[in-house]
CSV table of C-alpha atoms in Angstrom, one decimal:
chain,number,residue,atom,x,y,z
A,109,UNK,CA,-2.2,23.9,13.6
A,110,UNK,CA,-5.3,24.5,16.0
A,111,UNK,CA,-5.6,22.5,19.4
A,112,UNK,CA,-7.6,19.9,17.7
A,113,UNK,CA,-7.1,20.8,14.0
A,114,UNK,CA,-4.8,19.7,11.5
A,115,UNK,CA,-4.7,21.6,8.2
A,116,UNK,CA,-3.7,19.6,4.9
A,117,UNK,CA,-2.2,20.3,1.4
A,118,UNK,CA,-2.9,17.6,-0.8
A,119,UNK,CA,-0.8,17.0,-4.2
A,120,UNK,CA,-1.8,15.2,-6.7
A,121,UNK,CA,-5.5,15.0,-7.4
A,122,UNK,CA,-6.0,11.9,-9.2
A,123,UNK,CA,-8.6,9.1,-8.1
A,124,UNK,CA,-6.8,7.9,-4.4
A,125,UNK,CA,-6.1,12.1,-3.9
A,126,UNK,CA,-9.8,12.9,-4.1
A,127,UNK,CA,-10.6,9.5,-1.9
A,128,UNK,CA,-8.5,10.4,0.1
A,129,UNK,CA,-9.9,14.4,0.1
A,130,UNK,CA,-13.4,13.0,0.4
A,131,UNK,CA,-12.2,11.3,3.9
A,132,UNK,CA,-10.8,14.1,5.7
A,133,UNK,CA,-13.5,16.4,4.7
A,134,UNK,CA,-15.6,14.2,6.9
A,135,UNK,CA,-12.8,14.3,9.8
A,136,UNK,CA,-13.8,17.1,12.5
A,137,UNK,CA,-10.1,17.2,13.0
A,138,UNK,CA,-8.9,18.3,9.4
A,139,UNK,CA,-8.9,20.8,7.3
A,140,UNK,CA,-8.2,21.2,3.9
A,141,UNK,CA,-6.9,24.3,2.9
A,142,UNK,CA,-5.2,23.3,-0.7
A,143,UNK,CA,-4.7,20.9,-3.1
A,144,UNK,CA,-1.9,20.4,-6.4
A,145,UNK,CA,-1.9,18.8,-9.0
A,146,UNK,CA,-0.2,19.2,-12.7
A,147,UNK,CA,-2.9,19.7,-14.3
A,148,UNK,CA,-4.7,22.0,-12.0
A,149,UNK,CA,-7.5,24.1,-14.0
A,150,UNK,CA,-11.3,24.7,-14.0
A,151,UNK,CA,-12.5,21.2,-13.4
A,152,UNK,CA,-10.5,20.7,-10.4
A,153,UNK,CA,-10.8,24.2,-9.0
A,154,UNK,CA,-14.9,23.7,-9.4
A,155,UNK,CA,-14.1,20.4,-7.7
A,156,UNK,CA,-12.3,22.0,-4.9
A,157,UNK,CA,-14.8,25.0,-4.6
A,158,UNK,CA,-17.9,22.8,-4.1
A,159,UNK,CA,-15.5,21.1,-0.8
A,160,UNK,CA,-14.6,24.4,0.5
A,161,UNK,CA,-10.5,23.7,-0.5
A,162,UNK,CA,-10.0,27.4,-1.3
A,163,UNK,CA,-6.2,26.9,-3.2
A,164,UNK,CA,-6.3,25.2,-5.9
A,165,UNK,CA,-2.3,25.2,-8.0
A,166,UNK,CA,-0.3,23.3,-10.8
A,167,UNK,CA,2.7,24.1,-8.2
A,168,UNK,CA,3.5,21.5,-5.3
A,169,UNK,CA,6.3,23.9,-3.8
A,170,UNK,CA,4.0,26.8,-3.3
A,171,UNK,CA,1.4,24.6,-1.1
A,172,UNK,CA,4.3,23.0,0.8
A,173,UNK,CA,5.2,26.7,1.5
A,174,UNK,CA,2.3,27.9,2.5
A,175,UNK,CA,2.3,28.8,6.4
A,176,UNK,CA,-1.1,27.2,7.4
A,177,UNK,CA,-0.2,23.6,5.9
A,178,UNK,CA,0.6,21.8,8.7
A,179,UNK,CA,0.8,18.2,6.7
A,180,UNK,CA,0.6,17.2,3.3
A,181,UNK,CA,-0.2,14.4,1.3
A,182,UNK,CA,1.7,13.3,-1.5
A,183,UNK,CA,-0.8,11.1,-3.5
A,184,UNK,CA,1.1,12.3,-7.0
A,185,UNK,CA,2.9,9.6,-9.5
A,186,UNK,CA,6.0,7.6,-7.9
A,187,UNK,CA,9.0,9.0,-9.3
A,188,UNK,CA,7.4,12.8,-7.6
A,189,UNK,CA,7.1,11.1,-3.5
A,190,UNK,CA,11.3,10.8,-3.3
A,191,UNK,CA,11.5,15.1,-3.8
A,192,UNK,CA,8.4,16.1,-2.0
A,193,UNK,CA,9.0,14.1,1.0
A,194,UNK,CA,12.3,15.8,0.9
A,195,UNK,CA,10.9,19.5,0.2
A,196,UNK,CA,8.0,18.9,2.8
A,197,UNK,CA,10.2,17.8,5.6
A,198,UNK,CA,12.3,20.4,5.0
A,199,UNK,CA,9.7,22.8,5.7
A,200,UNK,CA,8.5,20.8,8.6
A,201,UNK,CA,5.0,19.5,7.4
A,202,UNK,CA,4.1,16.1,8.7
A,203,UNK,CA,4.0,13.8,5.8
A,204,UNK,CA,1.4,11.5,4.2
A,205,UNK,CA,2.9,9.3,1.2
A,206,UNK,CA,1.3,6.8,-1.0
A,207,UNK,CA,3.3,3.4,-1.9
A,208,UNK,CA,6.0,3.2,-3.1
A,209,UNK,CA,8.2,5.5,-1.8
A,210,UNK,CA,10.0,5.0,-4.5
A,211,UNK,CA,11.9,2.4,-7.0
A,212,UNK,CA,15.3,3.3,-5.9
A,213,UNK,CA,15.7,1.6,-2.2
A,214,UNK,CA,19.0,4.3,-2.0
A,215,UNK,CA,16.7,7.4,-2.7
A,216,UNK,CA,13.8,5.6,-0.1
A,217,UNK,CA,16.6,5.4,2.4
A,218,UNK,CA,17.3,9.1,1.8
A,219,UNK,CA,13.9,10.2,1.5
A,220,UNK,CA,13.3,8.6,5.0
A,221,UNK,CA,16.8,10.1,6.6
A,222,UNK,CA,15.3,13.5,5.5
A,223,UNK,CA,12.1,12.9,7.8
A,224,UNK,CA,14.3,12.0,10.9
A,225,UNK,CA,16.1,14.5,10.2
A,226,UNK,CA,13.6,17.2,10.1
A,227,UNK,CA,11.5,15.5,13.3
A,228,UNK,CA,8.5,15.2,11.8
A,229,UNK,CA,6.1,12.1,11.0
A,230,UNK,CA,6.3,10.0,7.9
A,231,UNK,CA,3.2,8.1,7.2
A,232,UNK,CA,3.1,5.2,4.2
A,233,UNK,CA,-0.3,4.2,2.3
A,234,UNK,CA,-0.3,0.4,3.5
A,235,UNK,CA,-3.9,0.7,3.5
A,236,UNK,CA,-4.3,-3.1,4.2
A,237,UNK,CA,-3.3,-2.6,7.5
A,238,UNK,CA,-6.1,-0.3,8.8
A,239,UNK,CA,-8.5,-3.3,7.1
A,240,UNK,CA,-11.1,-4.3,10.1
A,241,UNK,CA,-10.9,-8.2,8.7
A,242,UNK,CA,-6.5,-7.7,8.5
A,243,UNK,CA,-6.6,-6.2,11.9
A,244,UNK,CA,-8.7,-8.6,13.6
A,245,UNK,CA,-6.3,-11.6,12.3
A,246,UNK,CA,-3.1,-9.4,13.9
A,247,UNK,CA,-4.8,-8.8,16.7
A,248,UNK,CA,-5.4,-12.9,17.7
A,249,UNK,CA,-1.4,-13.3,16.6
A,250,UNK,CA,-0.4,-10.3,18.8
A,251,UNK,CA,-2.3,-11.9,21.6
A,252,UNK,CA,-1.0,-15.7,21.2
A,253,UNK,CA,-4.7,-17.0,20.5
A,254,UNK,CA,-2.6,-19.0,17.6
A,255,UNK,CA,0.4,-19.7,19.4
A,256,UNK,CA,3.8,-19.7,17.4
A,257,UNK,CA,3.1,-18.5,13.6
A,258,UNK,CA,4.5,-21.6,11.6
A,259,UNK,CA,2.5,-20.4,8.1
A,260,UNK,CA,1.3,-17.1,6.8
A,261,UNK,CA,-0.5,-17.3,3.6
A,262,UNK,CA,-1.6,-14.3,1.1
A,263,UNK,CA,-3.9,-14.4,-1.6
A,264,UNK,CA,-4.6,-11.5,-3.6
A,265,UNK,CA,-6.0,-11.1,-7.3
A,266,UNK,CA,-7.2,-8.4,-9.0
A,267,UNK,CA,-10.4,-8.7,-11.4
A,268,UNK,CA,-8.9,-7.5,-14.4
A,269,UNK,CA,-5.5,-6.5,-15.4
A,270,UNK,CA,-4.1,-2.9,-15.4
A,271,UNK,CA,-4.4,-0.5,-18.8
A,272,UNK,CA,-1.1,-0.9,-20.9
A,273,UNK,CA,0.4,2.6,-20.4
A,274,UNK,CA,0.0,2.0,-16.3
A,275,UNK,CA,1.6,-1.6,-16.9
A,276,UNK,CA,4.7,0.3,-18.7
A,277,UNK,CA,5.5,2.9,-15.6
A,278,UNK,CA,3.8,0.5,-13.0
A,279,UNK,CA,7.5,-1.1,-11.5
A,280,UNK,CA,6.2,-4.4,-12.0
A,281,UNK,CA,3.6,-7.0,-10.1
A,282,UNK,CA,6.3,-7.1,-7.2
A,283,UNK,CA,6.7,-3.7,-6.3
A,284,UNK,CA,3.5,-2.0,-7.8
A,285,UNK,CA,0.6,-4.9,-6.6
A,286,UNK,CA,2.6,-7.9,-4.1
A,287,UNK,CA,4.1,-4.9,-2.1
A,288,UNK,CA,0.7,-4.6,-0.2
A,289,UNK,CA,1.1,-8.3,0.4
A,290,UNK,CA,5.1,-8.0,1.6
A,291,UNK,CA,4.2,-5.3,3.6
A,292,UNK,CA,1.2,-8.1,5.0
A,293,UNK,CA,3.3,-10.5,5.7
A,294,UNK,CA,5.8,-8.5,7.9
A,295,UNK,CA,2.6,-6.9,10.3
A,296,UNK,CA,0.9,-10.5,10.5
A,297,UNK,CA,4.0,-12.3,11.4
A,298,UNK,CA,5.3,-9.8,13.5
A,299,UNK,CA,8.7,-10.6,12.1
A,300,UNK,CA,11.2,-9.4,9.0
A,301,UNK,CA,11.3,-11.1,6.0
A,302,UNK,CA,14.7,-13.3,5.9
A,303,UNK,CA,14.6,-15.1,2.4
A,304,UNK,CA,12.5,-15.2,-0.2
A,305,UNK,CA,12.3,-17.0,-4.0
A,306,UNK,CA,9.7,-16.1,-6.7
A,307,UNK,CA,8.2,-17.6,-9.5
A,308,UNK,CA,6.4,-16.1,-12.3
A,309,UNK,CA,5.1,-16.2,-15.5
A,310,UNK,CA,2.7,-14.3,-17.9
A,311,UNK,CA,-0.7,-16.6,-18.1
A,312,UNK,CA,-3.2,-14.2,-19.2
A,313,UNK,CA,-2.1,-10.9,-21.6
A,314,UNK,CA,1.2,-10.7,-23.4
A,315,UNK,CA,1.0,-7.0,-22.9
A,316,UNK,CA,2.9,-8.0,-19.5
A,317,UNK,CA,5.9,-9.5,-21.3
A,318,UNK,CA,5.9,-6.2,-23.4
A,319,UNK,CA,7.1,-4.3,-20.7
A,320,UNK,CA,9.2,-6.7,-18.6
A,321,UNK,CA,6.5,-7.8,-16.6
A,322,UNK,CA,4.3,-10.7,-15.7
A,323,UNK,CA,0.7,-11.2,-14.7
A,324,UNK,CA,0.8,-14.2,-12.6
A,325,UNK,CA,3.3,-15.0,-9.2
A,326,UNK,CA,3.8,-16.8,-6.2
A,327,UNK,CA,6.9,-15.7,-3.8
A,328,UNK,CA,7.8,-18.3,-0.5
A,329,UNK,CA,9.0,-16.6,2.4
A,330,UNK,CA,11.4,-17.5,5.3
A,331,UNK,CA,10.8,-14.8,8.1
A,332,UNK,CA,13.4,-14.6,11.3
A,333,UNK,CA,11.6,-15.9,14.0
A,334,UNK,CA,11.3,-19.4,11.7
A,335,UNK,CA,8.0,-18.9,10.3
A,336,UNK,CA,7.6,-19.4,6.1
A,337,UNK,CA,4.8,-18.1,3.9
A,338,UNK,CA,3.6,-18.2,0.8
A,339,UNK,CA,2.0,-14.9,-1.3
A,340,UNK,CA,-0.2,-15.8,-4.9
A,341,UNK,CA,-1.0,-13.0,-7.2
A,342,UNK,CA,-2.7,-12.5,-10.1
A,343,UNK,CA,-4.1,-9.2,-12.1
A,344,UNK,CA,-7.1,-11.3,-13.4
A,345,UNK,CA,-9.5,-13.2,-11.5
A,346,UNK,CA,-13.0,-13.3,-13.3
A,347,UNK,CA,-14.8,-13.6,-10.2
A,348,UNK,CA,-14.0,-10.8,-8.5
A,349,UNK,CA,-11.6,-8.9,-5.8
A,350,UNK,CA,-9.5,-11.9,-3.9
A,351,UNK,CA,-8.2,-10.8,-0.6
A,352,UNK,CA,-7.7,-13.5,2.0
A,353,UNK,CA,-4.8,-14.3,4.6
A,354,UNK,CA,-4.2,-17.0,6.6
A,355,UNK,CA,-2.3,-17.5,10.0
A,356,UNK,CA,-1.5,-20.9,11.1
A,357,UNK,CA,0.2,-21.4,14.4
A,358,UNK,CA,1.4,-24.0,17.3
A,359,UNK,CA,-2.2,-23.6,18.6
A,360,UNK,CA,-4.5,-22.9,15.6
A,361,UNK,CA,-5.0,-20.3,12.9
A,362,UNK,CA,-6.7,-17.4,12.3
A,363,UNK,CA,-8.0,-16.4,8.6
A,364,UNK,CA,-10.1,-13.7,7.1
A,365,UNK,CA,-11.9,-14.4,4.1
A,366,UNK,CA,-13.8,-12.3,1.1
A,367,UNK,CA,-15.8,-9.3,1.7
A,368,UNK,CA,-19.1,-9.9,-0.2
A,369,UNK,CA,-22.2,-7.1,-0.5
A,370,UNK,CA,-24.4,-9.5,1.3
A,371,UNK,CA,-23.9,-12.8,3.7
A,372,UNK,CA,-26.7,-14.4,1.6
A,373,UNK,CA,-26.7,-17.7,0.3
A,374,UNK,CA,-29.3,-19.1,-2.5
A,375,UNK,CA,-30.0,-22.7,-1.7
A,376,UNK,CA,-31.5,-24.7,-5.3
A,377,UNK,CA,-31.3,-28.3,-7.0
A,378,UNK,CA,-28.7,-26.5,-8.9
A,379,UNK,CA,-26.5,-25.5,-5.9
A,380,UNK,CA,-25.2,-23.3,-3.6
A,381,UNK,CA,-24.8,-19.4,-5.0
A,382,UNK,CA,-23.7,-16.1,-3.7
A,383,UNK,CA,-22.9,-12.7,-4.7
A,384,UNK,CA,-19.1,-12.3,-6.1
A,385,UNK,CA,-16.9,-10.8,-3.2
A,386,UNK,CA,-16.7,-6.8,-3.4
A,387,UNK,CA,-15.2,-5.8,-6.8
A,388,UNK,CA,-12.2,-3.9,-6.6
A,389,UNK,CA,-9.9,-1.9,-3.8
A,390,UNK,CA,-12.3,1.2,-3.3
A,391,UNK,CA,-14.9,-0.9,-2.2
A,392,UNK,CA,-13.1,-3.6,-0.6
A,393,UNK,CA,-10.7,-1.3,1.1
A,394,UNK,CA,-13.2,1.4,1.5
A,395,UNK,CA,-13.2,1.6,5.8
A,396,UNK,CA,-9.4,1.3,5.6
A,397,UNK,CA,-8.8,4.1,3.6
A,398,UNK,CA,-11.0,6.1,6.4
A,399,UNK,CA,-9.0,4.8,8.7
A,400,UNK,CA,-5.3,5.4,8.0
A,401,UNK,CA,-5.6,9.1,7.2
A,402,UNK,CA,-7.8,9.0,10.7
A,403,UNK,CA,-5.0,7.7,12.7
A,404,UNK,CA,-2.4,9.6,10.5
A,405,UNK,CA,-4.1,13.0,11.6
A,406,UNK,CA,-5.0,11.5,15.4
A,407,UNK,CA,-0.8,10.7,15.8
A,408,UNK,CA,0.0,14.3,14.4
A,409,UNK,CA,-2.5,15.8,17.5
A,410,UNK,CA,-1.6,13.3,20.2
A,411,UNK,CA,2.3,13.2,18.6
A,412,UNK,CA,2.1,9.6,18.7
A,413,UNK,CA,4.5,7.2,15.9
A,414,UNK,CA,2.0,6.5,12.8
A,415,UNK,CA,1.3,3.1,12.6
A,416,UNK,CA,3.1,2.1,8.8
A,417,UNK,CA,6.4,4.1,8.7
A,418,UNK,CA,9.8,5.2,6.9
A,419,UNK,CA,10.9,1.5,8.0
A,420,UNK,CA,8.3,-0.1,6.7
A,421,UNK,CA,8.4,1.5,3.2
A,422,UNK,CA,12.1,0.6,3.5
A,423,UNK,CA,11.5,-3.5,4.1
A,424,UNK,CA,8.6,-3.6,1.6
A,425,UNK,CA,10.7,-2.2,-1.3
A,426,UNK,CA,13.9,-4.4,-0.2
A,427,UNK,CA,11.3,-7.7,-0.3
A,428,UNK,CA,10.3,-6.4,-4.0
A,429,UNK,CA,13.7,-5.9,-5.2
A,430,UNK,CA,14.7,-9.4,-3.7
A,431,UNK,CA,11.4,-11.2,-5.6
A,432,UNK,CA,12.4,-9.7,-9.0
A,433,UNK,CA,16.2,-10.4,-8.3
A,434,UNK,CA,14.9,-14.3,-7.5
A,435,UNK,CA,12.3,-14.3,-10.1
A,436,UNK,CA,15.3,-13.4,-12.7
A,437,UNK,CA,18.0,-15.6,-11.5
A,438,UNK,CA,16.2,-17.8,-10.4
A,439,UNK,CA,17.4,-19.0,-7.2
A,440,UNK,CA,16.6,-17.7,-3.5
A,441,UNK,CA,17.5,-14.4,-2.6
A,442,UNK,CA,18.5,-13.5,1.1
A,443,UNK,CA,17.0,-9.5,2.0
A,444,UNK,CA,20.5,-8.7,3.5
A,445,UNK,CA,21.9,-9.0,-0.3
A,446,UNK,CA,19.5,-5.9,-1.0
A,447,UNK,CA,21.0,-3.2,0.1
A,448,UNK,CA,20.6,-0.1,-2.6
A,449,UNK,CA,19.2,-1.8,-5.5
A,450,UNK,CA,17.2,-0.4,-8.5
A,451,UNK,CA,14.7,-1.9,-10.3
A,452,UNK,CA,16.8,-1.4,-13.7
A,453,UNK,CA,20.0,-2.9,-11.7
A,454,UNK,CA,19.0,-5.4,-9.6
A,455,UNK,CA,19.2,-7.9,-12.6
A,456,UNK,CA,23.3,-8.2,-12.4
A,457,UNK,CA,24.6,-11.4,-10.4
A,458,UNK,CA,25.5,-10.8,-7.1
């Protein structure tokens, strides 16, 4: 690693792995010098070539040996981030991982053991946190502009549903899509999740049911310093991205709303029209996802703690597995009853 140089391997080189490529290549304080993926082969290394990333391999272990990676990230499928955050803290790289960590809350725990183990810095993709409108909202709850949180509120609704063979591998609305939200609710409260009970149901493709899922769900919370909340999802909203929050407190609230491609508003006999809010996550999210592998590499030169860590990818997956445990039995599920869960047996009565 140079005084003010970090120098990356990236695996996996899917959609979020080229974002995410794109972004650094911009940073003045990273480098990439290689990038994995399974299917490695002349469209990705004339991809790579035309950025300057000179190693191009199908093999993750040979860029996590390589001498001059100082950090990787690990933007490959979920059931690959539990062995590479092993193998890469092993060989003490810093570590970049997208969410979930995994589906198995025992192999998280022993993913993250393996980071503190090996000293160096695990980073999770909870992009929603490096959000300016997200950030703004914690900031005024950090700083007791609000008072006492009493109600956190989530909203967030995708404009059209996942493809079928994602749906099938996906680990289900709570862990693949609400996780984001759980993850939320835990940096806007400033406080752990305590309880929670879900409700869902499959309102708009029975593809969902196929697979053990459902398309539509709303999970209460009960957080430890008293506050309760309340998280909606849904994969189909025909108007757009949804993304708002809401914190309401002894003193007032603080809320962030839409993001829209224009603040301009059409005034006729007819009504009042606008421009449908930002379509999906890469445009909506676009600034955040600058921002976290910013601060990710900024923390690995000032060796400062990353801002979304092992702990944090611990709690989210614990609130998941406690949803899906709630949403099956139906009844409220306390997070100290999730311990080392999977999503296959989670379903047995406690």
């Amino acid at each position: 690693m140079g005084k003010d140089k970090v120098r990356i391997g990236i695996i996996g080189a899917g959609r979020i792995g080229k974002i995410h490529a794109d972004n650094l290549l911009r940073n003045p304080h990273a480098e990439i010098v290689a990038i994995s993926d399974l299917f490695a082969g002349p469209e990705l290394e004339a991809w790579a070539s035309a950025r300057g990333i000179s190693v191009v391999t199908a093999d993750s272990s040979q860029l996590i040996s390589m001498p001059n990676v100082d950090a990787v990230l690990i933007c490959s499928s979920t059931d690959t981030h539990v062995p590479l955050i092993e193998q890469a803290a092993q060989a003490g790289k810093h570590i970049f991982c997208e969410k979930p960590v995994s589906m198995d809350l025992a192999q998280t725990q022993a993913a993250v053991a393996a980071v503190q183990k090996a000293g160096v810095k695990l980073q999770i993709g909870f992009n929603r946190r490096f959000d300016h409108n997200f950030k703004r909202v914690r900031d005024h709850v950090q700083d007791g502009t609000i008072g006492v949180p009493h109600i956190i509120k989530i909203t967030s609704r995708d404009p059209s549903p996942p493809p079928a063979e994602y749906i099938r591998v996906s680990g289900g609305i709570f862990m693949d899509m609400m996780i984001h939200d759980f993850d939320m609710a835990r940096y806007l409260s400033g406080s752990e999740v305590e309880e929670v009970y879900a409700q869902g149901n499959v309102l708009i493709h029975p593809v969902f049911a196929e697979h053990g899922d459902v398309d539509t769900a709303i999970v209460t919370m009960s957080f430890e310093n008293g506050a309760i909340g309340v998280i909606d999802n849904s994969r189909q909203a025909l108007y757009g991205y949804d993304q708002r929050v809401e914190v309401f407190g002894s003193l007032g609230s603080a809320a962030a709303a839409n993001d829209h491609p224009n603040t301009a508003e059409i005034s006729t006999a007819a009504g009042l029209m606008r421009d449908k809010p930002l379509h999906f996550f890469l445009e909506r999210y676009n600034e955040a996802y600058v921002q976290e592998t910013a601060l990710f590499i900024e923390a690995i030169l000032k060796d400062t703690p990353v801002i979304v860590d092992g702990h944090d990818a611990v709690q989210a997956e614990r609130i998941a597995l406690a949803a899906r445990m709630s949403m099956e039995q139906g009844r409220p599920v306390k997070l100290r009853e999730v311990t080392g869960v999977t999503m296959e047996s989670q379903t047995a009565s406690p």
